[in-house]
Short mmCIF file of C-alpha atoms in Angstrom, two decimals:
data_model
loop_
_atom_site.label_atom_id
_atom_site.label_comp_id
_atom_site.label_asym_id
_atom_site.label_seq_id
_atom_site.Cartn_x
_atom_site.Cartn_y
_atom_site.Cartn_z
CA UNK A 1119 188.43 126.26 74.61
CA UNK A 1120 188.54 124.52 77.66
CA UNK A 1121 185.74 126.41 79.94
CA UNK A 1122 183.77 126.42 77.00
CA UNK A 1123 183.60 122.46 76.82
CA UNK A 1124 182.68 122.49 80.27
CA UNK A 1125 179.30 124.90 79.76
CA UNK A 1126 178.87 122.77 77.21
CA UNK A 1127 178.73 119.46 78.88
CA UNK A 1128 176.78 121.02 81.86
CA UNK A 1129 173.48 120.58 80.74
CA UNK A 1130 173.91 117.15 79.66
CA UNK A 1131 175.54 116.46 82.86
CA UNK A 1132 172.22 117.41 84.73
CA UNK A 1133 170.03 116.06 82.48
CA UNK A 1134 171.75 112.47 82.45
CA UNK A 1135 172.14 112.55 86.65
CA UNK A 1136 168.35 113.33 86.55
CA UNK A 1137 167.69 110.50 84.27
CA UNK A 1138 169.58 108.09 86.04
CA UNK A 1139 168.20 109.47 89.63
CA UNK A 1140 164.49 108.97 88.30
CA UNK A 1141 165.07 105.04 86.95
CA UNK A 1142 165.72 104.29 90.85
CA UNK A 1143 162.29 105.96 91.94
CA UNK A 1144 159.69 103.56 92.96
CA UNK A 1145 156.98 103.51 90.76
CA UNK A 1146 154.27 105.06 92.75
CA UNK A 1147 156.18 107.93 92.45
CA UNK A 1148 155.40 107.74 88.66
CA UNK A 1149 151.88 107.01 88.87
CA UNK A 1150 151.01 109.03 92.23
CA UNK A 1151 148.91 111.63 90.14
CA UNK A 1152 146.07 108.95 88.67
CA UNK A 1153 143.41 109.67 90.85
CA UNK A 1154 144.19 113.29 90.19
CA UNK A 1155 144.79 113.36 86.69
CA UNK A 1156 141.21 111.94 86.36
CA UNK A 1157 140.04 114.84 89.03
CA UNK A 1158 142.02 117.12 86.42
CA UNK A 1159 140.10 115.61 83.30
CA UNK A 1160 136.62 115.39 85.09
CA UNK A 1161 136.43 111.89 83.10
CA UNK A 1162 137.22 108.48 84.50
CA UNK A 1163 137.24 105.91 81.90
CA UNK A 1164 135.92 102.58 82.83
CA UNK A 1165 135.53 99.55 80.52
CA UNK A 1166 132.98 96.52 80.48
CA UNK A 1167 132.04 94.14 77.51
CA UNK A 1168 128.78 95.18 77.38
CA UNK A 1169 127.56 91.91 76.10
CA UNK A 1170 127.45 90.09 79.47
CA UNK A 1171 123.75 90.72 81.36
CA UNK A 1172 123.16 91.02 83.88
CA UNK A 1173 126.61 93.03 84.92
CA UNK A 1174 126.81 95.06 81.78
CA UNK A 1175 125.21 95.21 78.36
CA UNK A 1176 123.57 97.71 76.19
CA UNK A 1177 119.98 98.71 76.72
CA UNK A 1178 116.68 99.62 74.43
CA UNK A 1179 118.35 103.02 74.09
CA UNK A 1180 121.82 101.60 72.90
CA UNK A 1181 123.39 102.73 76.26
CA UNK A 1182 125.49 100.65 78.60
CA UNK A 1183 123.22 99.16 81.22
CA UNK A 1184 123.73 96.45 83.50
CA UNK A 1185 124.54 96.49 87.95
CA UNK A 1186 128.25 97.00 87.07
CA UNK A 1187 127.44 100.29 85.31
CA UNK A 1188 125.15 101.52 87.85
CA UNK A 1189 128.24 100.60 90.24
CA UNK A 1190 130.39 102.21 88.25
CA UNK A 1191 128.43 105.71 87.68
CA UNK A 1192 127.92 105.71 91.57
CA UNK A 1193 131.41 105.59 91.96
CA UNK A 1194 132.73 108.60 90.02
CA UNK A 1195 130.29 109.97 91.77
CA UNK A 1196 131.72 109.43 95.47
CA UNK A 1197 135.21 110.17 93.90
CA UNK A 1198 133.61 113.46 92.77
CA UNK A 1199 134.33 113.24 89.11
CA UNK A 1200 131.00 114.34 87.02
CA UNK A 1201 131.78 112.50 83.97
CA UNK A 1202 131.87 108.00 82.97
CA UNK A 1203 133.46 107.51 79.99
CA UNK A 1204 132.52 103.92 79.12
CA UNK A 1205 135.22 101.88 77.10
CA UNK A 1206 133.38 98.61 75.45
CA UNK A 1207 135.83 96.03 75.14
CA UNK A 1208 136.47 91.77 76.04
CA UNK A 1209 137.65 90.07 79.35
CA UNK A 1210 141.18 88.82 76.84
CA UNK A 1211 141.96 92.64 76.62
CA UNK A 1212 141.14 93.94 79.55
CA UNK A 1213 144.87 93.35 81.99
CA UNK A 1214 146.40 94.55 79.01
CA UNK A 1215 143.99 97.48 78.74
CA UNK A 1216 144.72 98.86 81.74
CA UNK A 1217 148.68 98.71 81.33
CA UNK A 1218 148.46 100.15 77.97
CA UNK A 1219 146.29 103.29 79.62
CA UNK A 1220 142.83 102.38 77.00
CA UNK A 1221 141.12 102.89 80.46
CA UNK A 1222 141.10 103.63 84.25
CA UNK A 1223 139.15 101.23 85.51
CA UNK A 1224 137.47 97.94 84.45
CA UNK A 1225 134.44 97.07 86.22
CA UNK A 1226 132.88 94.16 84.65
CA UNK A 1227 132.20 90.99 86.92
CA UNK A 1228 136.18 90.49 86.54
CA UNK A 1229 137.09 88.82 89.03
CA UNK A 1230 140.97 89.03 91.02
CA UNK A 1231 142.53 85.77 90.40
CA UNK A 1232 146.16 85.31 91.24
CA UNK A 1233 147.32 85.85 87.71
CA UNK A 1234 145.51 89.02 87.49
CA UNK A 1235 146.37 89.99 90.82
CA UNK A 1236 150.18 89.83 89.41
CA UNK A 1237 149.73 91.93 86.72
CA UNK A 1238 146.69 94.66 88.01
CA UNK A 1239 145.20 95.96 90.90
CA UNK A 1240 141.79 95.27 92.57
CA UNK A 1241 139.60 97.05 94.61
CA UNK A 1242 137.23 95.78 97.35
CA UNK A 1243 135.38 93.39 96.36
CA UNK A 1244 131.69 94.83 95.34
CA UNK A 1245 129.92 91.54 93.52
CA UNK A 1246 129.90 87.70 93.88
CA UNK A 1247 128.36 85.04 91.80
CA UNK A 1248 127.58 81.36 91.32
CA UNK A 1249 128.87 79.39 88.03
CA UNK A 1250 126.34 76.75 86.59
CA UNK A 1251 126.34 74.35 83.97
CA UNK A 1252 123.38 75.45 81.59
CA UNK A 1253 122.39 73.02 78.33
CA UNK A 1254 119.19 72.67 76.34
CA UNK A 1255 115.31 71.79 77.88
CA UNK A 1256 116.10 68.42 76.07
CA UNK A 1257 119.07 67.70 77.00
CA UNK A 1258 118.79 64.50 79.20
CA UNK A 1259 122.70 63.37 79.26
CA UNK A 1260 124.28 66.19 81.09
CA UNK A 1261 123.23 66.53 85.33
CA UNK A 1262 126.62 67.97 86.43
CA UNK A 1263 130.12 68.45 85.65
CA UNK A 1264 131.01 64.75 86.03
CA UNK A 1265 128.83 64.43 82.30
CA UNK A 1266 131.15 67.00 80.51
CA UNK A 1267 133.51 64.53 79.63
CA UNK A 1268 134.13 64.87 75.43
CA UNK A 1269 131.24 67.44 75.18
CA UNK A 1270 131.57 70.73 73.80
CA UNK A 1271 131.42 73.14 76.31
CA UNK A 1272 131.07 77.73 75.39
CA UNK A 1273 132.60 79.54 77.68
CA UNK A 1274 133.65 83.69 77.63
CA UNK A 1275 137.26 84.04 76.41
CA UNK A 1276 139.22 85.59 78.55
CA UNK A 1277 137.09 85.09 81.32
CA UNK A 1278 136.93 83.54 84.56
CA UNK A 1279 134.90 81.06 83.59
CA UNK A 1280 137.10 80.31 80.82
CA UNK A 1281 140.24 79.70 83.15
CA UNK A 1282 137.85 77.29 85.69
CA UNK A 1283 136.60 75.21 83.07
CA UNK A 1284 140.07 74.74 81.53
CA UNK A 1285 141.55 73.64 85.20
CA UNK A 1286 138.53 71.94 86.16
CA UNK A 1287 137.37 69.78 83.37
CA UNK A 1288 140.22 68.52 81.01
CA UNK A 1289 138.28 66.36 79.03
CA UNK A 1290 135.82 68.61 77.93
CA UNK A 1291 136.38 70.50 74.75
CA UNK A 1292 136.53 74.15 75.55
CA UNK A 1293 135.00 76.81 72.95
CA UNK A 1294 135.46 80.39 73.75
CA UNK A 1295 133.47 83.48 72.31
CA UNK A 1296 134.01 86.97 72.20
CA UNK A 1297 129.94 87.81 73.06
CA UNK A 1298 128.06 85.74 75.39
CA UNK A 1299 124.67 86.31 73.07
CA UNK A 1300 126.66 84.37 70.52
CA UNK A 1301 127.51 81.21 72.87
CA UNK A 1302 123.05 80.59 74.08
CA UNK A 1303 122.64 81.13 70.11
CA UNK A 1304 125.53 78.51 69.84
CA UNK A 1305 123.57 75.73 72.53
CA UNK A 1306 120.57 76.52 70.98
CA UNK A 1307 121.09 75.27 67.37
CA UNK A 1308 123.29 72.10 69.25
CA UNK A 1309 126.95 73.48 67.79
CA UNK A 1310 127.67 73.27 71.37
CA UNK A 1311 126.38 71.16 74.46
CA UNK A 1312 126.94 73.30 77.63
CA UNK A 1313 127.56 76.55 78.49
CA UNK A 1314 129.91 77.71 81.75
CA UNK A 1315 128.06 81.20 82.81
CA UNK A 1316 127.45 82.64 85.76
CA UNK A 1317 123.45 81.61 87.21
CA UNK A 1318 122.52 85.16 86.72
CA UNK A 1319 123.80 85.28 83.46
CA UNK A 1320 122.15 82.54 81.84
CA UNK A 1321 118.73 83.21 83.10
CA UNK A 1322 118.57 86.50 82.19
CA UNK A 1323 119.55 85.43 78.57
CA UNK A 1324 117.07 82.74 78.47
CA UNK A 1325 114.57 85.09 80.17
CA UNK A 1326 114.84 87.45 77.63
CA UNK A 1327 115.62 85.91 74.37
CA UNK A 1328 113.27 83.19 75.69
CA UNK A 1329 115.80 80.79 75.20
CA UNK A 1330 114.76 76.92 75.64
CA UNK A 1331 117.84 75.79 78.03
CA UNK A 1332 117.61 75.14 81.88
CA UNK A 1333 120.42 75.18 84.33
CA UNK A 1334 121.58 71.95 85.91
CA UNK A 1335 123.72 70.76 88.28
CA UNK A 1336 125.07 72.51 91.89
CA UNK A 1337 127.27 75.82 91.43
CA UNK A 1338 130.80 74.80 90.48
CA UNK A 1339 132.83 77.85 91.83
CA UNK A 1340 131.70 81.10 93.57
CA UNK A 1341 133.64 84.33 92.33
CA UNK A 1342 134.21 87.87 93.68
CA UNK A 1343 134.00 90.65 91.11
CA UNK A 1344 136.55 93.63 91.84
CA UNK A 1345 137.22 96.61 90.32
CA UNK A 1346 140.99 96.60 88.68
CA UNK A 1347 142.96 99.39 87.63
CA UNK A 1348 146.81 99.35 86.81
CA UNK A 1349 149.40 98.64 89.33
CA UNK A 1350 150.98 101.24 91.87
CA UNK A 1351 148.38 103.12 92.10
CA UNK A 1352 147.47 103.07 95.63
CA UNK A 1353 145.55 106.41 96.05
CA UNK A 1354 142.95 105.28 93.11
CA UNK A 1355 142.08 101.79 94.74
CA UNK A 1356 142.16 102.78 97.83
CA UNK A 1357 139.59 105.88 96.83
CA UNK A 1358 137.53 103.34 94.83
CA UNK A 1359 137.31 100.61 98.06
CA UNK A 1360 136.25 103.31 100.30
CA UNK A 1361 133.55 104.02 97.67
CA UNK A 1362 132.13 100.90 97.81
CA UNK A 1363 133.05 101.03 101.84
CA UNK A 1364 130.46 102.96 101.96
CA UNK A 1365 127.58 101.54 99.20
CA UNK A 1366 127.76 98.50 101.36
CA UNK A 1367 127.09 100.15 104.47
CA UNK A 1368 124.30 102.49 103.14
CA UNK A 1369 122.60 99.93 101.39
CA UNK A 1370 123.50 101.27 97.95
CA UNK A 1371 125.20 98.16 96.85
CA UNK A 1372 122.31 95.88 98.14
CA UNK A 1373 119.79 98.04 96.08
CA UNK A 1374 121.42 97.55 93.17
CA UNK A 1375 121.82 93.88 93.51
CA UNK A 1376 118.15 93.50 93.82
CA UNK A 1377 117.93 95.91 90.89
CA UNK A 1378 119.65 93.61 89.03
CA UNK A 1379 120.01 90.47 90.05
CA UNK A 1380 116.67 89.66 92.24
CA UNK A 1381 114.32 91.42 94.66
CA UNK A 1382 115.60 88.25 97.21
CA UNK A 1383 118.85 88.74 96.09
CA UNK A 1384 121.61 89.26 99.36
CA UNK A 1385 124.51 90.97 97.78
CA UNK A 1386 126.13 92.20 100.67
CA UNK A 1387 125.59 88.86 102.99
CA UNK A 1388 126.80 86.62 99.67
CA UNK A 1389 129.85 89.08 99.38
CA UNK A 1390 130.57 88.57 103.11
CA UNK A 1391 129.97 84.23 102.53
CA UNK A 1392 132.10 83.81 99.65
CA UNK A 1393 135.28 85.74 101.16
CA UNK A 1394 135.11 83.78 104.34
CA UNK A 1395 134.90 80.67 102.40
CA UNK A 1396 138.42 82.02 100.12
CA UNK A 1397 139.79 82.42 103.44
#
């Protein structure tokens, strides 16, 4: 009976010393085959809110629209996979998004803070933009952040805005929203006094809902935007930075911004400006 205990325990012998030889593997080995797992597929799936203009939002047609989808159709591109596979979802989910696989990338004016940076990856850095304080045309009590004290104040939830305005200004009274549409129709019936959005943000939705609010005040806080994908996996960011490596030098990326942002719009230069000034 003996020798046949010892077949017997064989293959469970083997299988446990592989088990226990694979929980002391780093874990890029695990997730080395991203980038080609999504070569495999021929699908990269990359998720925005598609509610934030102009960076991502849903056009005439229904379709996601917006310079962060352009960016992020040019970029499967370079990484030579033919099909986007838009994931619409909010800036609360999207860290947890990523770690739970619901997508690849997010690309959606998200920008790497040092929490984030903990918990994802980011990519080069392929946006930047100004916050601003934006209230009613007839609002005559609020000219900067030093009037936000006790007012009621919309902000994204989940966003970067969100986290800034709950550092920065204490005595405000913070209101998050899951769509930005819903925060301008918020100011505009007076349920709230301010909004925190990013300048090109709030003009384009006063632009075109022709919205009655103004923006006041200097910029509070520049912000990069960075695409972020799960952590350890080194051969995806580093094929997505290259990507936009190149846009930048081309002119791609600067084409875009004017697309979307302004024809006197400097994308590139402003990237270049605010990372020297987080230096």
């Amino acid at each position: 009976m003996l020798p046949k205990i010892r077949l017997s325990l064989t293959p469970i012998i083997a299988i446990f010393a592989c088990t226990a030889f694979s929980a002391f593997l780093p874990a890029t080995a695990h997730a080395a085959g991203a980038l080609d797992r999504i070569h495999a597929n021929g699908v990269i799936r990359i998720a925005n809110t598609q509610s934030s203009p102009p960076w991502s939002f849903l056009n005439d047609q229904n379709k996601p629209d917006g310079y962060d989808v352009d960016m992020a159709r040019e970029v499967a591109r370079r990484l030579g996979v033919p099909k986007v596979e838009f994931v619409a979802d909010s800036f609360k989910n999207f860290v947890a998004g990523l770690k739970t696989d619901k997508y690849d990338l997010v690309m959606n004016d998200l920008t790497p803070t040092p929490e984030r940076m903990l918990q994802v990856d980011f990519s080069a850095p392929y946006g930047v933009e100004d916050f601003r304080i934006f209230v009613r045309q007839d609002n005559k009590d609020i000219h900067g952040d030093k009037d936000l004290t006790g007012k009621r104040i919309g902000v994204s939830t989940g966003s970067s805005n969100e986290s800034w305005s709950r550092a920065h200004l204490p005595q405000a009274i913070i209101q998050t929203y899951e769509n930005g549409s819903l925060i301008f129709a918020d100011l505009g019936i007076g349920r709230i006094d301010a909004v925190i959005i990013s300048h090109f943000g709030g003009l384009r939705y006063a632009t075109e809902r022709k919205l009655p609010i103004k923006e006041v005040g200097e910029p509070l806080t520049y912000q990069l935007s960075a695409a972020a994908m799960r952590k350890d996996e080194p051969e995806l960011r580093d094929a997505v930075s290259k990507a936009i490596a190149e846009m930048k030098a081309d002119g791609t990326i600067e084409k875009l911004g004017q697309k979307w942002v302004g024809k006197e719009y400097d994308m590139v230069g402003s990237i270049a400006r605010a990372e020297a000034e987080a230096k």
